[in-house]
């Protein structure tokens, strides 16, 4: 028997694990590789907590709180530099308690994780150039790999010139 449960119901029933999708929480959570453990929220969240919330478009999102205000939260994904200002307690469904990297569980109480948060969140002003550089380097690496594969398989520009000269 298959039982369909909403994400909201699953979080209320207890710990809920969901596979990641998207790059907005990179480098902490890797797209398609890591899973996160969500627990129910009791009371207000704090700076650096990672809520699961529904945004104004009705999408489920996991991003980090970078500031707590009287009316809600300022939130930003670890892999982003643009902040969200319209998130309130009524939007929040649960919070990340930890995540699974490969077969290893990493709690949000882990010392290494807390050091990562202190450095990465503390350097939010540096995210834009860091993220831009990493993305450009990944793209360049991909283009170089594609170029060499074309040469090796004989489909590159260099090989076409050799064939035309024969």
JSON list of N, CA, C and O in Angstrom, two decimals, residues 9-48:
[
{"chain": "A", "resi": 9, "resn": "UNK", "atom": "N", "xyz": [3.27, 17.19, 6.51]},
{"chain": "A", "resi": 9, "resn": "UNK", "atom": "CA", "xyz": [2.87, 16.07, 7.37]},
{"chain": "A", "resi": 9, "resn": "UNK", "atom": "C", "xyz": [4.07, 15.21, 7.75]},
{"chain": "A", "resi": 9, "resn": "UNK", "atom": "O", "xyz": [4.18, 14.76, 8.89]},
{"chain": "A", "resi": 10, "resn": "UNK", "atom": "N", "xyz": [4.96, 14.97, 6.81]},
{"chain": "A", "resi": 10, "resn": "UNK", "atom": "CA", "xyz": [6.14, 14.14, 7.09]},
{"chain": "A", "resi": 10, "resn": "UNK", "atom": "C", "xyz": [7.02, 14.78, 8.16]},
{"chain": "A", "resi": 10, "resn": "UNK", "atom": "O", "xyz": [7.51, 14.09, 9.05]},
{"chain": "A", "resi": 11, "resn": "UNK", "atom": "N", "xyz": [7.21, 16.10, 8.10]},
{"chain": "A", "resi": 11, "resn": "UNK", "atom": "CA", "xyz": [8.02, 16.80, 9.10]},
{"chain": "A", "resi": 11, "resn": "UNK", "atom": "C", "xyz": [7.35, 16.72, 10.47]},
{"chain": "A", "resi": 11, "resn": "UNK", "atom": "O", "xyz": [8.00, 16.49, 11.49]},
{"chain": "A", "resi": 12, "resn": "UNK", "atom": "N", "xyz": [6.03, 16.88, 10.51]},
{"chain": "A", "resi": 12, "resn": "UNK", "atom": "CA", "xyz": [5.30, 16.83, 11.79]},
{"chain": "A", "resi": 12, "resn": "UNK", "atom": "C", "xyz": [5.35, 15.45, 12.43]},
{"chain": "A", "resi": 12, "resn": "UNK", "atom": "O", "xyz": [5.29, 15.33, 13.65]},
{"chain": "A", "resi": 13, "resn": "UNK", "atom": "N", "xyz": [5.45, 14.40, 11.62]},
{"chain": "A", "resi": 13, "resn": "UNK", "atom": "CA", "xyz": [5.48, 13.04, 12.15]},
{"chain": "A", "resi": 13, "resn": "UNK", "atom": "C", "xyz": [6.82, 12.68, 12.77]},
{"chain": "A", "resi": 13, "resn": "UNK", "atom": "O", "xyz": [6.95, 11.66, 13.44]},
{"chain": "A", "resi": 14, "resn": "UNK", "atom": "N", "xyz": [7.84, 13.46, 12.52]},
{"chain": "A", "resi": 14, "resn": "UNK", "atom": "CA", "xyz": [9.16, 13.16, 13.08]},
{"chain": "A", "resi": 14, "resn": "UNK", "atom": "C", "xyz": [10.24, 13.53, 12.10]},
{"chain": "A", "resi": 14, "resn": "UNK", "atom": "O", "xyz": [10.05, 14.33, 11.19]},
{"chain": "A", "resi": 15, "resn": "UNK", "atom": "N", "xyz": [11.41, 12.95, 12.31]},
{"chain": "A", "resi": 15, "resn": "UNK", "atom": "CA", "xyz": [12.55, 13.25, 11.43]},
{"chain": "A", "resi": 15, "resn": "UNK", "atom": "C", "xyz": [12.22, 12.87, 9.99]},
{"chain": "A", "resi": 15, "resn": "UNK", "atom": "O", "xyz": [11.65, 11.83, 9.73]},
{"chain": "A", "resi": 16, "resn": "UNK", "atom": "N", "xyz": [12.61, 13.72, 9.09]},
{"chain": "A", "resi": 16, "resn": "UNK", "atom": "CA", "xyz": [12.30, 13.57, 7.68]},
{"chain": "A", "resi": 16, "resn": "UNK", "atom": "C", "xyz": [13.59, 13.78, 6.90]},
{"chain": "A", "resi": 16, "resn": "UNK", "atom": "O", "xyz": [14.30, 14.76, 7.11]},
{"chain": "A", "resi": 17, "resn": "UNK", "atom": "N", "xyz": [13.95, 12.86, 6.03]},
{"chain": "A", "resi": 17, "resn": "UNK", "atom": "CA", "xyz": [15.17, 12.97, 5.23]},
{"chain": "A", "resi": 17, "resn": "UNK", "atom": "C", "xyz": [14.78, 13.17, 3.79]},
{"chain": "A", "resi": 17, "resn": "UNK", "atom": "O", "xyz": [13.93, 12.46, 3.26]},
{"chain": "A", "resi": 18, "resn": "UNK", "atom": "N", "xyz": [15.40, 14.16, 3.16]},
{"chain": "A", "resi": 18, "resn": "UNK", "atom": "CA", "xyz": [15.09, 14.47, 1.77]},
{"chain": "A", "resi": 18, "resn": "UNK", "atom": "C", "xyz": [16.39, 14.62, 0.98]},
{"chain": "A", "resi": 18, "resn": "UNK", "atom": "O", "xyz": [17.38, 15.15, 1.48]},
{"chain": "A", "resi": 19, "resn": "UNK", "atom": "N", "xyz": [16.39, 14.11, -0.24]},
{"chain": "A", "resi": 19, "resn": "UNK", "atom": "CA", "xyz": [17.55, 14.19, -1.13]},
{"chain": "A", "resi": 19, "resn": "UNK", "atom": "C", "xyz": [17.65, 15.61, -1.69]},
{"chain": "A", "resi": 19, "resn": "UNK", "atom": "O", "xyz": [16.64, 16.21, -2.05]},
{"chain": "A", "resi": 20, "resn": "UNK", "atom": "N", "xyz": [18.84, 16.13, -1.75]},
{"chain": "A", "resi": 20, "resn": "UNK", "atom": "CA", "xyz": [19.03, 17.52, -2.19]},
{"chain": "A", "resi": 20, "resn": "UNK", "atom": "C", "xyz": [18.82, 17.67, -3.70]},
{"chain": "A", "resi": 20, "resn": "UNK", "atom": "O", "xyz": [19.04, 16.75, -4.48]},
{"chain": "A", "resi": 21, "resn": "UNK", "atom": "N", "xyz": [18.39, 18.87, -4.07]},
{"chain": "A", "resi": 21, "resn": "UNK", "atom": "CA", "xyz": [18.21, 19.22, -5.48]},
{"chain": "A", "resi": 21, "resn": "UNK", "atom": "C", "xyz": [18.53, 20.71, -5.61]},
{"chain": "A", "resi": 21, "resn": "UNK", "atom": "O", "xyz": [17.96, 21.52, -4.90]},
{"chain": "A", "resi": 22, "resn": "UNK", "atom": "N", "xyz": [19.44, 21.05, -6.49]},
{"chain": "A", "resi": 22, "resn": "UNK", "atom": "CA", "xyz": [19.81, 22.45, -6.70]},
{"chain": "A", "resi": 22, "resn": "UNK", "atom": "C", "xyz": [21.17, 22.78, -6.10]},
{"chain": "A", "resi": 22, "resn": "UNK", "atom": "O", "xyz": [21.74, 21.99, -5.35]},
{"chain": "A", "resi": 23, "resn": "UNK", "atom": "N", "xyz": [21.67, 23.95, -6.44]},
{"chain": "A", "resi": 23, "resn": "UNK", "atom": "CA", "xyz": [23.02, 24.34, -6.02]},
{"chain": "A", "resi": 23, "resn": "UNK", "atom": "C", "xyz": [23.02, 25.50, -5.01]},
{"chain": "A", "resi": 23, "resn": "UNK", "atom": "O", "xyz": [24.08, 25.99, -4.66]},
{"chain": "A", "resi": 24, "resn": "UNK", "atom": "N", "xyz": [21.86, 25.90, -4.55]},
{"chain": "A", "resi": 24, "resn": "UNK", "atom": "CA", "xyz": [21.81, 27.09, -3.69]},
{"chain": "A", "resi": 24, "resn": "UNK", "atom": "C", "xyz": [22.45, 26.90, -2.32]},
{"chain": "A", "resi": 24, "resn": "UNK", "atom": "O", "xyz": [22.79, 27.87, -1.67]},
{"chain": "A", "resi": 25, "resn": "UNK", "atom": "N", "xyz": [22.65, 25.66, -1.87]},
{"chain": "A", "resi": 25, "resn": "UNK", "atom": "CA", "xyz": [23.30, 25.43, -0.57]},
{"chain": "A", "resi": 25, "resn": "UNK", "atom": "C", "xyz": [24.71, 24.86, -0.72]},
{"chain": "A", "resi": 25, "resn": "UNK", "atom": "O", "xyz": [25.31, 24.41, 0.24]},
{"chain": "A", "resi": 26, "resn": "UNK", "atom": "N", "xyz": [25.24, 24.87, -1.95]},
{"chain": "A", "resi": 26, "resn": "UNK", "atom": "CA", "xyz": [26.63, 24.47, -2.16]},
{"chain": "A", "resi": 26, "resn": "UNK", "atom": "C", "xyz": [27.52, 25.50, -1.47]},
{"chain": "A", "resi": 26, "resn": "UNK", "atom": "O", "xyz": [27.20, 26.67, -1.49]},
{"chain": "A", "resi": 27, "resn": "UNK", "atom": "N", "xyz": [28.58, 25.18, -0.83]},
{"chain": "A", "resi": 27, "resn": "UNK", "atom": "CA", "xyz": [29.30, 23.91, -0.80]},
{"chain": "A", "resi": 27, "resn": "UNK", "atom": "C", "xyz": [28.87, 22.95, 0.31]},
{"chain": "A", "resi": 27, "resn": "UNK", "atom": "O", "xyz": [29.34, 21.82, 0.36]},
{"chain": "A", "resi": 28, "resn": "UNK", "atom": "N", "xyz": [27.97, 23.37, 1.20]},
{"chain": "A", "resi": 28, "resn": "UNK", "atom": "CA", "xyz": [27.57, 22.48, 2.29]},
{"chain": "A", "resi": 28, "resn": "UNK", "atom": "C", "xyz": [26.81, 21.27, 1.77]},
{"chain": "A", "resi": 28, "resn": "UNK", "atom": "O", "xyz": [27.12, 20.14, 2.11]},
{"chain": "A", "resi": 29, "resn": "UNK", "atom": "N", "xyz": [25.79, 21.51, 0.96]},
{"chain": "A", "resi": 29, "resn": "UNK", "atom": "CA", "xyz": [24.97, 20.44, 0.42]},
{"chain": "A", "resi": 29, "resn": "UNK", "atom": "C", "xyz": [25.19, 20.38, -1.08]},
{"chain": "A", "resi": 29, "resn": "UNK", "atom": "O", "xyz": [24.98, 21.37, -1.77]},
{"chain": "A", "resi": 30, "resn": "UNK", "atom": "N", "xyz": [25.61, 19.23, -1.56]},
{"chain": "A", "resi": 30, "resn": "UNK", "atom": "CA", "xyz": [25.94, 19.07, -2.98]},
{"chain": "A", "resi": 30, "resn": "UNK", "atom": "C", "xyz": [24.73, 18.54, -3.74]},
{"chain": "A", "resi": 30, "resn": "UNK", "atom": "O", "xyz": [24.09, 17.59, -3.30]},
{"chain": "A", "resi": 31, "resn": "UNK", "atom": "N", "xyz": [24.45, 19.15, -4.87]},
{"chain": "A", "resi": 31, "resn": "UNK", "atom": "CA", "xyz": [23.30, 18.81, -5.71]},
{"chain": "A", "resi": 31, "resn": "UNK", "atom": "C", "xyz": [23.30, 17.35, -6.09]},
{"chain": "A", "resi": 31, "resn": "UNK", "atom": "O", "xyz": [24.24, 16.84, -6.69]},
{"chain": "A", "resi": 32, "resn": "UNK", "atom": "N", "xyz": [22.21, 16.65, -5.73]},
{"chain": "A", "resi": 32, "resn": "UNK", "atom": "CA", "xyz": [22.02, 15.27, -6.12]},
{"chain": "A", "resi": 32, "resn": "UNK", "atom": "C", "xyz": [22.89, 14.26, -5.41]},
{"chain": "A", "resi": 32, "resn": "UNK", "atom": "O", "xyz": [22.80, 13.07, -5.68]},
{"chain": "A", "resi": 33, "resn": "UNK", "atom": "N", "xyz": [23.74, 14.70, -4.49]},
{"chain": "A", "resi": 33, "resn": "UNK", "atom": "CA", "xyz": [24.65, 13.79, -3.80]},
{"chain": "A", "resi": 33, "resn": "UNK", "atom": "C", "xyz": [24.34, 13.66, -2.32]},
{"chain": "A", "resi": 33, "resn": "UNK", "atom": "O", "xyz": [24.52, 12.61, -1.74]},
{"chain": "A", "resi": 34, "resn": "UNK", "atom": "N", "xyz": [23.91, 14.74, -1.68]},
{"chain": "A", "resi": 34, "resn": "UNK", "atom": "CA", "xyz": [23.71, 14.75, -0.24]},
{"chain": "A", "resi": 34, "resn": "UNK", "atom": "C", "xyz": [22.22, 14.77, 0.10]},
{"chain": "A", "resi": 34, "resn": "UNK", "atom": "O", "xyz": [21.40, 15.19, -0.71]},
{"chain": "A", "resi": 35, "resn": "UNK", "atom": "N", "xyz": [21.90, 14.33, 1.31]},
{"chain": "A", "resi": 35, "resn": "UNK", "atom": "CA", "xyz": [20.54, 14.37, 1.83]},
{"chain": "A", "resi": 35, "resn": "UNK", "atom": "C", "xyz": [20.53, 15.16, 3.12]},
{"chain": "A", "resi": 35, "resn": "UNK", "atom": "O", "xyz": [21.54, 15.20, 3.82]},
{"chain": "A", "resi": 36, "resn": "UNK", "atom": "N", "xyz": [19.40, 15.75, 3.45]},
{"chain": "A", "resi": 36, "resn": "UNK", "atom": "CA", "xyz": [19.29, 16.53, 4.68]},
{"chain": "A", "resi": 36, "resn": "UNK", "atom": "C", "xyz": [18.22, 15.93, 5.58]},
{"chain": "A", "resi": 36, "resn": "UNK", "atom": "O", "xyz": [17.23, 15.40, 5.12]},
{"chain": "A", "resi": 37, "resn": "UNK", "atom": "N", "xyz": [18.47, 16.03, 6.88]},
{"chain": "A", "resi": 37, "resn": "UNK", "atom": "CA", "xyz": [17.53, 15.56, 7.90]},
{"chain": "A", "resi": 37, "resn": "UNK", "atom": "C", "xyz": [16.80, 16.77, 8.45]},
{"chain": "A", "resi": 37, "resn": "UNK", "atom": "O", "xyz": [17.40, 17.70, 8.97]},
{"chain": "A", "resi": 38, "resn": "UNK", "atom": "N", "xyz": [15.47, 16.76, 8.31]},
{"chain": "A", "resi": 38, "resn": "UNK", "atom": "CA", "xyz": [14.62, 17.87, 8.73]},
{"chain": "A", "resi": 38, "resn": "UNK", "atom": "C", "xyz": [13.87, 17.47, 10.00]},
{"chain": "A", "resi": 38, "resn": "UNK", "atom": "O", "xyz": [13.35, 16.36, 10.08]},
{"chain": "A", "resi": 39, "resn": "UNK", "atom": "N", "xyz": [13.80, 18.38, 10.95]},
{"chain": "A", "resi": 39, "resn": "UNK", "atom": "CA", "xyz": [13.01, 18.15, 12.16]},
{"chain": "A", "resi": 39, "resn": "UNK", "atom": "C", "xyz": [11.98, 19.27, 12.31]},
{"chain": "A", "resi": 39, "resn": "UNK", "atom": "O", "xyz": [12.11, 20.33, 11.69]},
{"chain": "A", "resi": 40, "resn": "UNK", "atom": "N", "xyz": [11.01, 19.03, 13.14]},
{"chain": "A", "resi": 40, "resn": "UNK", "atom": "CA", "xyz": [9.96, 20.02, 13.40]},
{"chain": "A", "resi": 40, "resn": "UNK", "atom": "C", "xyz": [10.55, 21.18, 14.18]},
{"chain": "A", "resi": 40, "resn": "UNK", "atom": "O", "xyz": [11.47, 21.03, 14.97]},
{"chain": "A", "resi": 41, "resn": "UNK", "atom": "N", "xyz": [9.99, 22.36, 13.96]},
{"chain": "A", "resi": 41, "resn": "UNK", "atom": "CA", "xyz": [10.45, 23.58, 14.63]},
{"chain": "A", "resi": 41, "resn": "UNK", "atom": "C", "xyz": [9.59, 23.84, 15.85]},
{"chain": "A", "resi": 41, "resn": "UNK", "atom": "O", "xyz": [8.37, 23.72, 15.80]},
{"chain": "A", "resi": 42, "resn": "UNK", "atom": "N", "xyz": [10.25, 24.23, 16.94]},
{"chain": "A", "resi": 42, "resn": "UNK", "atom": "CA", "xyz": [9.50, 24.67, 18.12]},
{"chain": "A", "resi": 42, "resn": "UNK", "atom": "C", "xyz": [10.08, 26.02, 18.52]},
{"chain": "A", "resi": 42, "resn": "UNK", "atom": "O", "xyz": [11.23, 26.14, 18.89]},
{"chain": "A", "resi": 43, "resn": "UNK", "atom": "N", "xyz": [9.28, 27.06, 18.37]},
{"chain": "A", "resi": 43, "resn": "UNK", "atom": "CA", "xyz": [9.73, 28.41, 18.69]},
{"chain": "A", "resi": 43, "resn": "UNK", "atom": "C", "xyz": [10.45, 29.09, 17.54]},
{"chain": "A", "resi": 43, "resn": "UNK", "atom": "O", "xyz": [10.49, 28.59, 16.42]},
{"chain": "A", "resi": 44, "resn": "UNK", "atom": "N", "xyz": [11.03, 30.24, 17.85]},
{"chain": "A", "resi": 44, "resn": "UNK", "atom": "CA", "xyz": [11.75, 31.01, 16.84]},
{"chain": "A", "resi": 44, "resn": "UNK", "atom": "C", "xyz": [13.09, 30.37, 16.51]},
{"chain": "A", "resi": 44, "resn": "UNK", "atom": "O", "xyz": [13.71, 29.74, 17.36]},
{"chain": "A", "resi": 45, "resn": "UNK", "atom": "N", "xyz": [13.49, 30.53, 15.28]},
{"chain": "A", "resi": 45, "resn": "UNK", "atom": "CA", "xyz": [14.79, 30.03, 14.86]},
{"chain": "A", "resi": 45, "resn": "UNK", "atom": "C", "xyz": [15.86, 31.08, 15.15]},
{"chain": "A", "resi": 45, "resn": "UNK", "atom": "O", "xyz": [15.56, 32.24, 15.42]},
{"chain": "A", "resi": 46, "resn": "UNK", "atom": "N", "xyz": [17.12, 30.67, 15.05]},
{"chain": "A", "resi": 46, "resn": "UNK", "atom": "CA", "xyz": [18.24, 31.56, 15.34]},
{"chain": "A", "resi": 46, "resn": "UNK", "atom": "C", "xyz": [19.10, 31.76, 14.09]},
{"chain": "A", "resi": 46, "resn": "UNK", "atom": "O", "xyz": [18.98, 31.01, 13.12]},
{"chain": "A", "resi": 47, "resn": "UNK", "atom": "N", "xyz": [19.98, 32.73, 14.19]},
{"chain": "A", "resi": 47, "resn": "UNK", "atom": "CA", "xyz": [20.94, 32.97, 13.11]},
{"chain": "A", "resi": 47, "resn": "UNK", "atom": "C", "xyz": [21.72, 31.68, 12.87]},
{"chain": "A", "resi": 47, "resn": "UNK", "atom": "O", "xyz": [22.07, 30.97, 13.81]},
{"chain": "A", "resi": 48, "resn": "UNK", "atom": "N", "xyz": [21.96, 31.37, 11.61]},
{"chain": "A", "resi": 48, "resn": "UNK", "atom": "CA", "xyz": [22.69, 30.19, 11.12]},
{"chain": "A", "resi": 48, "resn": "UNK", "atom": "C", "xyz": [21.86, 28.91, 11.08]},
{"chain": "A", "resi": 48, "resn": "UNK", "atom": "O", "xyz": [22.32, 27.91, 10.56]}
]
